[in-house]
């Protein structure tokens, strides 16, 4: 019995030592693994610039018109569901061209040519301004205009800036050349130069490509009540097509064809529209 007890004691001792070694080894491995895990990446800093295709109006039957189908918010939610942090902001105003968001037209500090924004989504204390030619009564509560955000960079240098043009403008060569291309060029250059020394990666300008309405907008010229959104001239003038032109006369020129197509008159057009 004494030998049996001694054998049991030795077996227990050996098992105890093995357990201690195993536990110690696991602790060492766990510490090494913890050191091997890279630190969490900083959140992506992204700015969205555009109009209603970006801020996302709610369905027509939704009573609360501030419950938006908001693209920046959806982007953040999807990214964070996959484990990627996001800090997002937006500069949006319905029906406007990208041109009105340019830094050269929206410097800090308001003067006679600009108007202070005071809306539910952009409080007046934020000191955001837009062109004074955009009537205040046309600024809907869903809008979140703040062109100054591009240069303010409240989270630090933007990693990505998403630009979205007014939906009909790119379909017409003349308005694309006058409005879209200069705006994209200036926003991209200002963004590239700002806080260049503080960047850890190459800045990205992403074009959010949208489309004219499926049935066009034949009943409403997009620039009719918003001259501040089209400061270089309205679309119908630049395209050489009067708003009151008959459908037959829209075949007069390629520019007129493109304008008519973008406004929903596709059934009247011959080939050759520049889209």
PDB file of C-alpha atoms in Angstrom, residues 2-274:
ATOM      1  CA  UNK A   2       2.930   2.311   0.726  1.00  0.00           C
ATOM      2  CA  UNK A   3       4.312   1.696  -2.751  1.00  0.00           C
ATOM      3  CA  UNK A   4       0.883   2.340  -4.264  1.00  0.00           C
ATOM      4  CA  UNK A   5       0.579   5.629  -2.428  1.00  0.00           C
ATOM      5  CA  UNK A   6       4.096   6.616  -3.519  1.00  0.00           C
ATOM      6  CA  UNK A   7       3.247   5.767  -7.140  1.00  0.00           C
ATOM      7  CA  UNK A   8       0.072   7.833  -6.993  1.00  0.00           C
ATOM      8  CA  UNK A   9       1.991  10.745  -5.472  1.00  0.00           C
ATOM      9  CA  UNK A  10       4.628  10.611  -8.201  1.00  0.00           C
ATOM     10  CA  UNK A  11       1.967  10.376 -10.910  1.00  0.00           C
ATOM     11  CA  UNK A  12       0.102  13.369  -9.448  1.00  0.00           C
ATOM     12  CA  UNK A  13       3.375  15.296  -9.247  1.00  0.00           C
ATOM     13  CA  UNK A  14       4.234  14.542 -12.871  1.00  0.00           C
ATOM     14  CA  UNK A  15       0.728  15.490 -14.035  1.00  0.00           C
ATOM     15  CA  UNK A  16       0.921  18.695 -12.023  1.00  0.00           C
ATOM     16  CA  UNK A  17       4.270  19.626 -13.557  1.00  0.00           C
ATOM     17  CA  UNK A  18       2.975  18.864 -17.068  1.00  0.00           C
ATOM     18  CA  UNK A  19      -0.134  20.952 -16.434  1.00  0.00           C
ATOM     19  CA  UNK A  20       2.012  23.819 -15.155  1.00  0.00           C
ATOM     20  CA  UNK A  21       4.272  23.626 -18.207  1.00  0.00           C
ATOM     21  CA  UNK A  22       1.277  23.518 -20.546  1.00  0.00           C
ATOM     22  CA  UNK A  23      -0.357  26.497 -18.843  1.00  0.00           C
ATOM     23  CA  UNK A  24       2.896  28.472 -18.907  1.00  0.00           C
ATOM     24  CA  UNK A  25       3.453  27.649 -22.572  1.00  0.00           C
ATOM     25  CA  UNK A  26      -0.085  28.726 -23.468  1.00  0.00           C
ATOM     26  CA  UNK A  27       0.419  31.983 -21.613  1.00  0.00           C
ATOM     27  CA  UNK A  28       3.641  32.639 -23.524  1.00  0.00           C
ATOM     28  CA  UNK A  29       2.007  31.779 -26.865  1.00  0.00           C
ATOM     29  CA  UNK A  30      -0.984  33.975 -26.057  1.00  0.00           C
ATOM     30  CA  UNK A  31       1.322  36.873 -25.228  1.00  0.00           C
ATOM     31  CA  UNK A  32       3.204  36.358 -28.495  1.00  0.00           C
ATOM     32  CA  UNK A  33      -0.042  36.163 -30.414  1.00  0.00           C
ATOM     33  CA  UNK A  34      -1.251  39.349 -28.787  1.00  0.00           C
ATOM     34  CA  UNK A  35       1.960  41.107 -29.806  1.00  0.00           C
ATOM     35  CA  UNK A  36       1.589  39.772 -33.348  1.00  0.00           C
ATOM     36  CA  UNK A  37      -1.900  41.269 -33.789  1.00  0.00           C
ATOM     37  CA  UNK A  38      -1.472  44.561 -35.636  1.00  0.00           C
ATOM     38  CA  UNK A  39      -3.032  47.650 -34.080  1.00  0.00           C
ATOM     39  CA  UNK A  40      -6.501  48.528 -35.313  1.00  0.00           C
ATOM     40  CA  UNK A  41      -6.447  50.650 -38.463  1.00  0.00           C
ATOM     41  CA  UNK A  42      -7.634  54.240 -38.081  1.00  0.00           C
ATOM     42  CA  UNK A  43     -11.142  54.896 -39.390  1.00  0.00           C
ATOM     43  CA  UNK A  44     -11.602  55.875 -43.015  1.00  0.00           C
ATOM     44  CA  UNK A  45     -12.262  59.606 -43.326  1.00  0.00           C
ATOM     45  CA  UNK A  46     -14.659  60.202 -46.217  1.00  0.00           C
ATOM     46  CA  UNK A  47     -16.551  63.245 -47.494  1.00  0.00           C
ATOM     47  CA  UNK A  48     -19.565  62.982 -49.828  1.00  0.00           C
ATOM     48  CA  UNK A  49     -20.319  65.957 -52.095  1.00  0.00           C
ATOM     49  CA  UNK A  50     -23.501  65.914 -54.173  1.00  0.00           C
ATOM     50  CA  UNK A  51     -27.264  66.313 -54.191  1.00  0.00           C
ATOM     51  CA  UNK A  52     -30.355  64.214 -53.505  1.00  0.00           C
ATOM     52  CA  UNK A  53     -28.829  61.139 -55.126  1.00  0.00           C
ATOM     53  CA  UNK A  54     -26.352  61.260 -52.224  1.00  0.00           C
ATOM     54  CA  UNK A  55     -28.455  62.364 -49.250  1.00  0.00           C
ATOM     55  CA  UNK A  56     -31.277  60.094 -50.419  1.00  0.00           C
ATOM     56  CA  UNK A  57     -34.815  61.478 -50.102  1.00  0.00           C
ATOM     57  CA  UNK A  58     -37.203  59.201 -48.209  1.00  0.00           C
ATOM     58  CA  UNK A  59     -40.030  57.363 -50.015  1.00  0.00           C
ATOM     59  CA  UNK A  60     -42.928  59.618 -50.973  1.00  0.00           C
ATOM     60  CA  UNK A  61     -45.203  58.000 -48.381  1.00  0.00           C
ATOM     61  CA  UNK A  62     -42.824  58.380 -45.424  1.00  0.00           C
ATOM     62  CA  UNK A  63     -44.233  61.010 -43.073  1.00  0.00           C
ATOM     63  CA  UNK A  64     -40.913  62.044 -41.545  1.00  0.00           C
ATOM     64  CA  UNK A  65     -38.999  63.543 -44.469  1.00  0.00           C
ATOM     65  CA  UNK A  66     -35.797  63.664 -42.414  1.00  0.00           C
ATOM     66  CA  UNK A  67     -35.626  59.852 -42.238  1.00  0.00           C
ATOM     67  CA  UNK A  68     -33.425  59.762 -45.307  1.00  0.00           C
ATOM     68  CA  UNK A  69     -32.153  56.880 -47.417  1.00  0.00           C
ATOM     69  CA  UNK A  70     -28.745  58.398 -46.804  1.00  0.00           C
ATOM     70  CA  UNK A  71     -25.836  57.007 -48.852  1.00  0.00           C
ATOM     71  CA  UNK A  72     -23.080  58.243 -46.487  1.00  0.00           C
ATOM     72  CA  UNK A  73     -24.848  56.656 -43.535  1.00  0.00           C
ATOM     73  CA  UNK A  74     -25.381  53.350 -45.379  1.00  0.00           C
ATOM     74  CA  UNK A  75     -21.719  53.333 -46.399  1.00  0.00           C
ATOM     75  CA  UNK A  76     -20.701  53.773 -42.766  1.00  0.00           C
ATOM     76  CA  UNK A  77     -23.064  51.053 -41.517  1.00  0.00           C
ATOM     77  CA  UNK A  78     -21.947  48.515 -44.121  1.00  0.00           C
ATOM     78  CA  UNK A  79     -18.244  49.247 -43.532  1.00  0.00           C
ATOM     79  CA  UNK A  80     -18.557  49.012 -39.765  1.00  0.00           C
ATOM     80  CA  UNK A  81     -20.523  45.763 -40.033  1.00  0.00           C
ATOM     81  CA  UNK A  82     -17.403  44.374 -41.728  1.00  0.00           C
ATOM     82  CA  UNK A  83     -15.090  45.693 -39.026  1.00  0.00           C
ATOM     83  CA  UNK A  84     -13.917  48.896 -40.724  1.00  0.00           C
ATOM     84  CA  UNK A  85     -14.296  52.195 -38.909  1.00  0.00           C
ATOM     85  CA  UNK A  86     -15.634  55.189 -40.839  1.00  0.00           C
ATOM     86  CA  UNK A  87     -15.849  58.908 -40.121  1.00  0.00           C
ATOM     87  CA  UNK A  88     -18.128  60.407 -42.769  1.00  0.00           C
ATOM     88  CA  UNK A  89     -19.627  63.801 -43.499  1.00  0.00           C
ATOM     89  CA  UNK A  90     -21.592  65.242 -46.390  1.00  0.00           C
ATOM     90  CA  UNK A  91     -22.001  68.463 -48.334  1.00  0.00           C
ATOM     91  CA  UNK A  92     -25.319  68.051 -50.153  1.00  0.00           C
ATOM     92  CA  UNK A  93     -27.969  70.265 -51.662  1.00  0.00           C
ATOM     93  CA  UNK A  94     -30.786  69.002 -53.875  1.00  0.00           C
ATOM     94  CA  UNK A  95     -30.802  69.809 -57.590  1.00  0.00           C
ATOM     95  CA  UNK A  96     -27.483  71.658 -57.637  1.00  0.00           C
ATOM     96  CA  UNK A  97     -24.415  71.230 -59.805  1.00  0.00           C
ATOM     97  CA  UNK A  98     -21.073  70.125 -58.461  1.00  0.00           C
ATOM     98  CA  UNK A  99     -19.850  73.546 -59.612  1.00  0.00           C
ATOM     99  CA  UNK A 100     -21.519  75.328 -56.693  1.00  0.00           C
ATOM    100  CA  UNK A 101     -19.473  73.245 -54.214  1.00  0.00           C
ATOM    101  CA  UNK A 102     -16.084  74.461 -55.486  1.00  0.00           C
ATOM    102  CA  UNK A 103     -13.645  75.876 -52.887  1.00  0.00           C
ATOM    103  CA  UNK A 104     -13.074  79.072 -54.874  1.00  0.00           C
ATOM    104  CA  UNK A 105     -16.753  79.970 -54.458  1.00  0.00           C
ATOM    105  CA  UNK A 106     -17.028  78.950 -50.817  1.00  0.00           C
ATOM    106  CA  UNK A 107     -14.199  80.450 -48.794  1.00  0.00           C
ATOM    107  CA  UNK A 108     -14.533  80.758 -45.027  1.00  0.00           C
ATOM    108  CA  UNK A 109     -16.319  83.883 -43.876  1.00  0.00           C
ATOM    109  CA  UNK A 110     -19.526  85.151 -45.400  1.00  0.00           C
ATOM    110  CA  UNK A 111     -19.833  88.309 -47.483  1.00  0.00           C
ATOM    111  CA  UNK A 112     -22.467  89.791 -49.761  1.00  0.00           C
ATOM    112  CA  UNK A 113     -22.163  86.912 -52.223  1.00  0.00           C
ATOM    113  CA  UNK A 114     -22.956  84.133 -49.764  1.00  0.00           C
ATOM    114  CA  UNK A 115     -25.636  83.181 -47.266  1.00  0.00           C
ATOM    115  CA  UNK A 116     -25.410  81.432 -43.919  1.00  0.00           C
ATOM    116  CA  UNK A 117     -26.910  77.934 -43.817  1.00  0.00           C
ATOM    117  CA  UNK A 118     -29.226  77.240 -40.878  1.00  0.00           C
ATOM    118  CA  UNK A 119     -31.080  73.958 -41.380  1.00  0.00           C
ATOM    119  CA  UNK A 120     -31.980  70.935 -39.224  1.00  0.00           C
ATOM    120  CA  UNK A 121     -28.958  68.996 -40.499  1.00  0.00           C
ATOM    121  CA  UNK A 122     -26.535  71.950 -40.625  1.00  0.00           C
ATOM    122  CA  UNK A 123     -26.906  74.345 -37.728  1.00  0.00           C
ATOM    123  CA  UNK A 124     -26.099  78.023 -38.186  1.00  0.00           C
ATOM    124  CA  UNK A 125     -23.390  77.742 -35.504  1.00  0.00           C
ATOM    125  CA  UNK A 126     -21.342  75.624 -37.926  1.00  0.00           C
ATOM    126  CA  UNK A 127     -20.784  78.729 -40.083  1.00  0.00           C
ATOM    127  CA  UNK A 128     -21.442  76.945 -43.380  1.00  0.00           C
ATOM    128  CA  UNK A 129     -22.376  79.151 -46.324  1.00  0.00           C
ATOM    129  CA  UNK A 130     -23.675  78.795 -49.885  1.00  0.00           C
ATOM    130  CA  UNK A 131     -24.062  81.215 -52.777  1.00  0.00           C
ATOM    131  CA  UNK A 132     -26.502  84.000 -52.005  1.00  0.00           C
ATOM    132  CA  UNK A 133     -28.087  83.367 -55.406  1.00  0.00           C
ATOM    133  CA  UNK A 134     -29.579  80.159 -53.999  1.00  0.00           C
ATOM    134  CA  UNK A 135     -32.843  81.408 -52.415  1.00  0.00           C
ATOM    135  CA  UNK A 136     -33.221  80.450 -48.774  1.00  0.00           C
ATOM    136  CA  UNK A 137     -36.795  79.350 -49.379  1.00  0.00           C
ATOM    137  CA  UNK A 138     -35.503  76.646 -51.719  1.00  0.00           C
ATOM    138  CA  UNK A 139     -33.246  75.104 -49.055  1.00  0.00           C
ATOM    139  CA  UNK A 140     -35.208  72.073 -47.867  1.00  0.00           C
ATOM    140  CA  UNK A 141     -34.691  70.617 -44.372  1.00  0.00           C
ATOM    141  CA  UNK A 142     -33.263  67.439 -45.927  1.00  0.00           C
ATOM    142  CA  UNK A 143     -30.265  69.321 -47.329  1.00  0.00           C
ATOM    143  CA  UNK A 144     -26.882  69.391 -45.605  1.00  0.00           C
ATOM    144  CA  UNK A 145     -24.878  72.007 -47.554  1.00  0.00           C
ATOM    145  CA  UNK A 146     -21.446  72.882 -46.202  1.00  0.00           C
ATOM    146  CA  UNK A 147     -18.905  73.383 -49.010  1.00  0.00           C
ATOM    147  CA  UNK A 148     -16.333  74.484 -46.431  1.00  0.00           C
ATOM    148  CA  UNK A 149     -15.974  70.905 -45.144  1.00  0.00           C
ATOM    149  CA  UNK A 150     -13.604  70.014 -47.979  1.00  0.00           C
ATOM    150  CA  UNK A 151     -10.933  72.315 -46.599  1.00  0.00           C
ATOM    151  CA  UNK A 152     -11.891  72.213 -42.902  1.00  0.00           C
ATOM    152  CA  UNK A 153     -11.218  68.471 -42.644  1.00  0.00           C
ATOM    153  CA  UNK A 154     -12.653  68.136 -39.109  1.00  0.00           C
ATOM    154  CA  UNK A 155     -11.312  64.584 -38.633  1.00  0.00           C
ATOM    155  CA  UNK A 156      -7.955  65.270 -40.285  1.00  0.00           C
ATOM    156  CA  UNK A 157      -7.066  64.881 -43.971  1.00  0.00           C
ATOM    157  CA  UNK A 158      -9.848  63.199 -45.930  1.00  0.00           C
ATOM    158  CA  UNK A 159      -8.889  59.756 -47.227  1.00  0.00           C
ATOM    159  CA  UNK A 160     -11.624  59.796 -49.865  1.00  0.00           C
ATOM    160  CA  UNK A 161     -13.782  62.533 -51.367  1.00  0.00           C
ATOM    161  CA  UNK A 162     -16.821  61.297 -53.314  1.00  0.00           C
ATOM    162  CA  UNK A 163     -18.177  63.729 -55.915  1.00  0.00           C
ATOM    163  CA  UNK A 164     -21.605  63.438 -57.543  1.00  0.00           C
ATOM    164  CA  UNK A 165     -22.837  65.743 -60.299  1.00  0.00           C
ATOM    165  CA  UNK A 166     -26.383  66.925 -60.922  1.00  0.00           C
ATOM    166  CA  UNK A 167     -27.924  64.016 -62.805  1.00  0.00           C
ATOM    167  CA  UNK A 168     -28.665  65.650 -66.174  1.00  0.00           C
ATOM    168  CA  UNK A 169     -25.556  67.843 -66.520  1.00  0.00           C
ATOM    169  CA  UNK A 170     -23.063  65.129 -67.633  1.00  0.00           C
ATOM    170  CA  UNK A 171     -25.399  63.957 -70.412  1.00  0.00           C
ATOM    171  CA  UNK A 172     -24.913  67.179 -72.386  1.00  0.00           C
ATOM    172  CA  UNK A 173     -21.445  67.907 -73.763  1.00  0.00           C
ATOM    173  CA  UNK A 174     -21.691  71.670 -73.324  1.00  0.00           C
ATOM    174  CA  UNK A 175     -22.802  71.595 -69.693  1.00  0.00           C
ATOM    175  CA  UNK A 176     -20.360  68.809 -68.892  1.00  0.00           C
ATOM    176  CA  UNK A 177     -17.485  70.950 -70.188  1.00  0.00           C
ATOM    177  CA  UNK A 178     -18.633  74.118 -68.443  1.00  0.00           C
ATOM    178  CA  UNK A 179     -19.769  72.724 -65.118  1.00  0.00           C
ATOM    179  CA  UNK A 180     -18.624  69.182 -64.390  1.00  0.00           C
ATOM    180  CA  UNK A 181     -15.020  69.048 -65.560  1.00  0.00           C
ATOM    181  CA  UNK A 182     -13.856  72.370 -63.996  1.00  0.00           C
ATOM    182  CA  UNK A 183     -15.552  71.470 -60.711  1.00  0.00           C
ATOM    183  CA  UNK A 184     -13.971  68.021 -60.513  1.00  0.00           C
ATOM    184  CA  UNK A 185     -10.569  69.473 -61.427  1.00  0.00           C
ATOM    185  CA  UNK A 186     -10.687  72.209 -58.792  1.00  0.00           C
ATOM    186  CA  UNK A 187     -12.042  69.995 -56.008  1.00  0.00           C
ATOM    187  CA  UNK A 188      -9.417  67.349 -56.793  1.00  0.00           C
ATOM    188  CA  UNK A 189      -6.538  69.848 -56.851  1.00  0.00           C
ATOM    189  CA  UNK A 190      -7.583  71.585 -53.630  1.00  0.00           C
ATOM    190  CA  UNK A 191      -8.063  68.232 -51.933  1.00  0.00           C
ATOM    191  CA  UNK A 192      -4.708  66.933 -53.131  1.00  0.00           C
ATOM    192  CA  UNK A 193      -2.826  69.989 -51.895  1.00  0.00           C
ATOM    193  CA  UNK A 194      -4.554  70.317 -48.523  1.00  0.00           C
ATOM    194  CA  UNK A 195      -2.674  68.810 -45.577  1.00  0.00           C
ATOM    195  CA  UNK A 196      -0.367  66.979 -47.998  1.00  0.00           C
ATOM    196  CA  UNK A 197       2.362  66.607 -45.343  1.00  0.00           C
ATOM    197  CA  UNK A 198      -0.043  64.964 -42.899  1.00  0.00           C
ATOM    198  CA  UNK A 199      -1.291  62.255 -45.229  1.00  0.00           C
ATOM    199  CA  UNK A 200      -0.380  58.626 -44.731  1.00  0.00           C
ATOM    200  CA  UNK A 201      -1.773  57.477 -48.076  1.00  0.00           C
ATOM    201  CA  UNK A 202      -2.559  58.845 -51.507  1.00  0.00           C
ATOM    202  CA  UNK A 203      -5.808  60.850 -51.563  1.00  0.00           C
ATOM    203  CA  UNK A 204      -8.661  59.394 -53.584  1.00  0.00           C
ATOM    204  CA  UNK A 205     -11.364  61.282 -55.473  1.00  0.00           C
ATOM    205  CA  UNK A 206     -14.211  58.920 -56.365  1.00  0.00           C
ATOM    206  CA  UNK A 207     -16.908  59.787 -58.895  1.00  0.00           C
ATOM    207  CA  UNK A 208     -20.347  58.616 -57.804  1.00  0.00           C
ATOM    208  CA  UNK A 209     -21.950  58.156 -61.200  1.00  0.00           C
ATOM    209  CA  UNK A 210     -25.709  58.650 -61.176  1.00  0.00           C
ATOM    210  CA  UNK A 211     -28.243  58.891 -63.983  1.00  0.00           C
ATOM    211  CA  UNK A 212     -31.086  61.124 -65.182  1.00  0.00           C
ATOM    212  CA  UNK A 213     -34.502  60.076 -63.987  1.00  0.00           C
ATOM    213  CA  UNK A 214     -35.835  57.004 -65.752  1.00  0.00           C
ATOM    214  CA  UNK A 215     -38.717  59.004 -67.252  1.00  0.00           C
ATOM    215  CA  UNK A 216     -36.666  62.175 -67.577  1.00  0.00           C
ATOM    216  CA  UNK A 217     -37.668  65.486 -66.074  1.00  0.00           C
ATOM    217  CA  UNK A 218     -39.672  66.866 -68.956  1.00  0.00           C
ATOM    218  CA  UNK A 219     -42.086  68.657 -66.674  1.00  0.00           C
ATOM    219  CA  UNK A 220     -39.421  70.636 -64.816  1.00  0.00           C
ATOM    220  CA  UNK A 221     -36.212  72.220 -65.988  1.00  0.00           C
ATOM    221  CA  UNK A 222     -33.657  71.422 -63.252  1.00  0.00           C
ATOM    222  CA  UNK A 223     -32.281  74.972 -63.109  1.00  0.00           C
ATOM    223  CA  UNK A 224     -35.536  76.921 -63.375  1.00  0.00           C
ATOM    224  CA  UNK A 225     -35.703  78.157 -59.769  1.00  0.00           C
ATOM    225  CA  UNK A 226     -32.075  77.792 -58.687  1.00  0.00           C
ATOM    226  CA  UNK A 227     -29.799  80.172 -60.636  1.00  0.00           C
ATOM    227  CA  UNK A 228     -27.186  79.929 -57.893  1.00  0.00           C
ATOM    228  CA  UNK A 229     -26.789  76.247 -58.714  1.00  0.00           C
ATOM    229  CA  UNK A 230     -26.156  77.084 -62.375  1.00  0.00           C
ATOM    230  CA  UNK A 231     -24.182  80.347 -62.147  1.00  0.00           C
ATOM    231  CA  UNK A 232     -22.716  80.154 -65.671  1.00  0.00           C
ATOM    232  CA  UNK A 233     -26.035  79.809 -67.425  1.00  0.00           C
ATOM    233  CA  UNK A 234     -28.965  77.413 -67.409  1.00  0.00           C
ATOM    234  CA  UNK A 235     -28.878  74.097 -69.212  1.00  0.00           C
ATOM    235  CA  UNK A 236     -31.393  74.888 -71.897  1.00  0.00           C
ATOM    236  CA  UNK A 237     -29.427  77.970 -73.010  1.00  0.00           C
ATOM    237  CA  UNK A 238     -26.068  76.213 -72.958  1.00  0.00           C
ATOM    238  CA  UNK A 239     -27.473  73.260 -74.896  1.00  0.00           C
ATOM    239  CA  UNK A 240     -29.084  75.569 -77.447  1.00  0.00           C
ATOM    240  CA  UNK A 241     -32.572  74.240 -76.715  1.00  0.00           C
ATOM    241  CA  UNK A 242     -35.371  76.386 -75.479  1.00  0.00           C
ATOM    242  CA  UNK A 243     -37.496  74.839 -72.740  1.00  0.00           C
ATOM    243  CA  UNK A 244     -40.596  75.522 -74.851  1.00  0.00           C
ATOM    244  CA  UNK A 245     -39.184  73.824 -77.979  1.00  0.00           C
ATOM    245  CA  UNK A 246     -41.486  71.295 -79.578  1.00  0.00           C
ATOM    246  CA  UNK A 247     -40.375  67.679 -79.474  1.00  0.00           C
ATOM    247  CA  UNK A 248     -39.766  67.721 -83.228  1.00  0.00           C
ATOM    248  CA  UNK A 249     -37.311  70.626 -82.949  1.00  0.00           C
ATOM    249  CA  UNK A 250     -35.159  68.690 -80.474  1.00  0.00           C
ATOM    250  CA  UNK A 251     -33.636  66.904 -83.465  1.00  0.00           C
ATOM    251  CA  UNK A 252     -31.993  70.138 -84.603  1.00  0.00           C
ATOM    252  CA  UNK A 253     -28.555  69.468 -83.066  1.00  0.00           C
ATOM    253  CA  UNK A 254     -26.655  66.757 -81.176  1.00  0.00           C
ATOM    254  CA  UNK A 255     -26.591  68.973 -78.084  1.00  0.00           C
ATOM    255  CA  UNK A 256     -30.339  69.401 -78.289  1.00  0.00           C
ATOM    256  CA  UNK A 257     -30.740  65.657 -78.753  1.00  0.00           C
ATOM    257  CA  UNK A 258     -28.728  64.944 -75.622  1.00  0.00           C
ATOM    258  CA  UNK A 259     -30.667  67.524 -73.633  1.00  0.00           C
ATOM    259  CA  UNK A 260     -33.972  66.098 -74.799  1.00  0.00           C
ATOM    260  CA  UNK A 261     -32.845  62.551 -74.065  1.00  0.00           C
ATOM    261  CA  UNK A 262     -31.765  63.493 -70.552  1.00  0.00           C
ATOM    262  CA  UNK A 263     -35.147  65.114 -69.983  1.00  0.00           C
ATOM    263  CA  UNK A 264     -37.078  62.028 -71.024  1.00  0.00           C
ATOM    264  CA  UNK A 265     -37.900  62.581 -74.677  1.00  0.00           C
ATOM    265  CA  UNK A 266     -36.033  59.507 -75.942  1.00  0.00           C
ATOM    266  CA  UNK A 267     -38.960  58.278 -78.016  1.00  0.00           C
ATOM    267  CA  UNK A 268     -38.709  61.355 -80.260  1.00  0.00           C
ATOM    268  CA  UNK A 269     -34.990  61.165 -80.969  1.00  0.00           C
ATOM    269  CA  UNK A 270     -32.954  59.870 -83.842  1.00  0.00           C
ATOM    270  CA  UNK A 271     -29.473  58.374 -83.326  1.00  0.00           C
ATOM    271  CA  UNK A 272     -26.476  60.488 -82.343  1.00  0.00           C
ATOM    272  CA  UNK A 273     -27.286  61.753 -78.861  1.00  0.00           C
ATOM    273  CA  UNK A 274     -24.096  62.425 -76.898  1.00  0.00           C
TER     274      UNK A 274
END
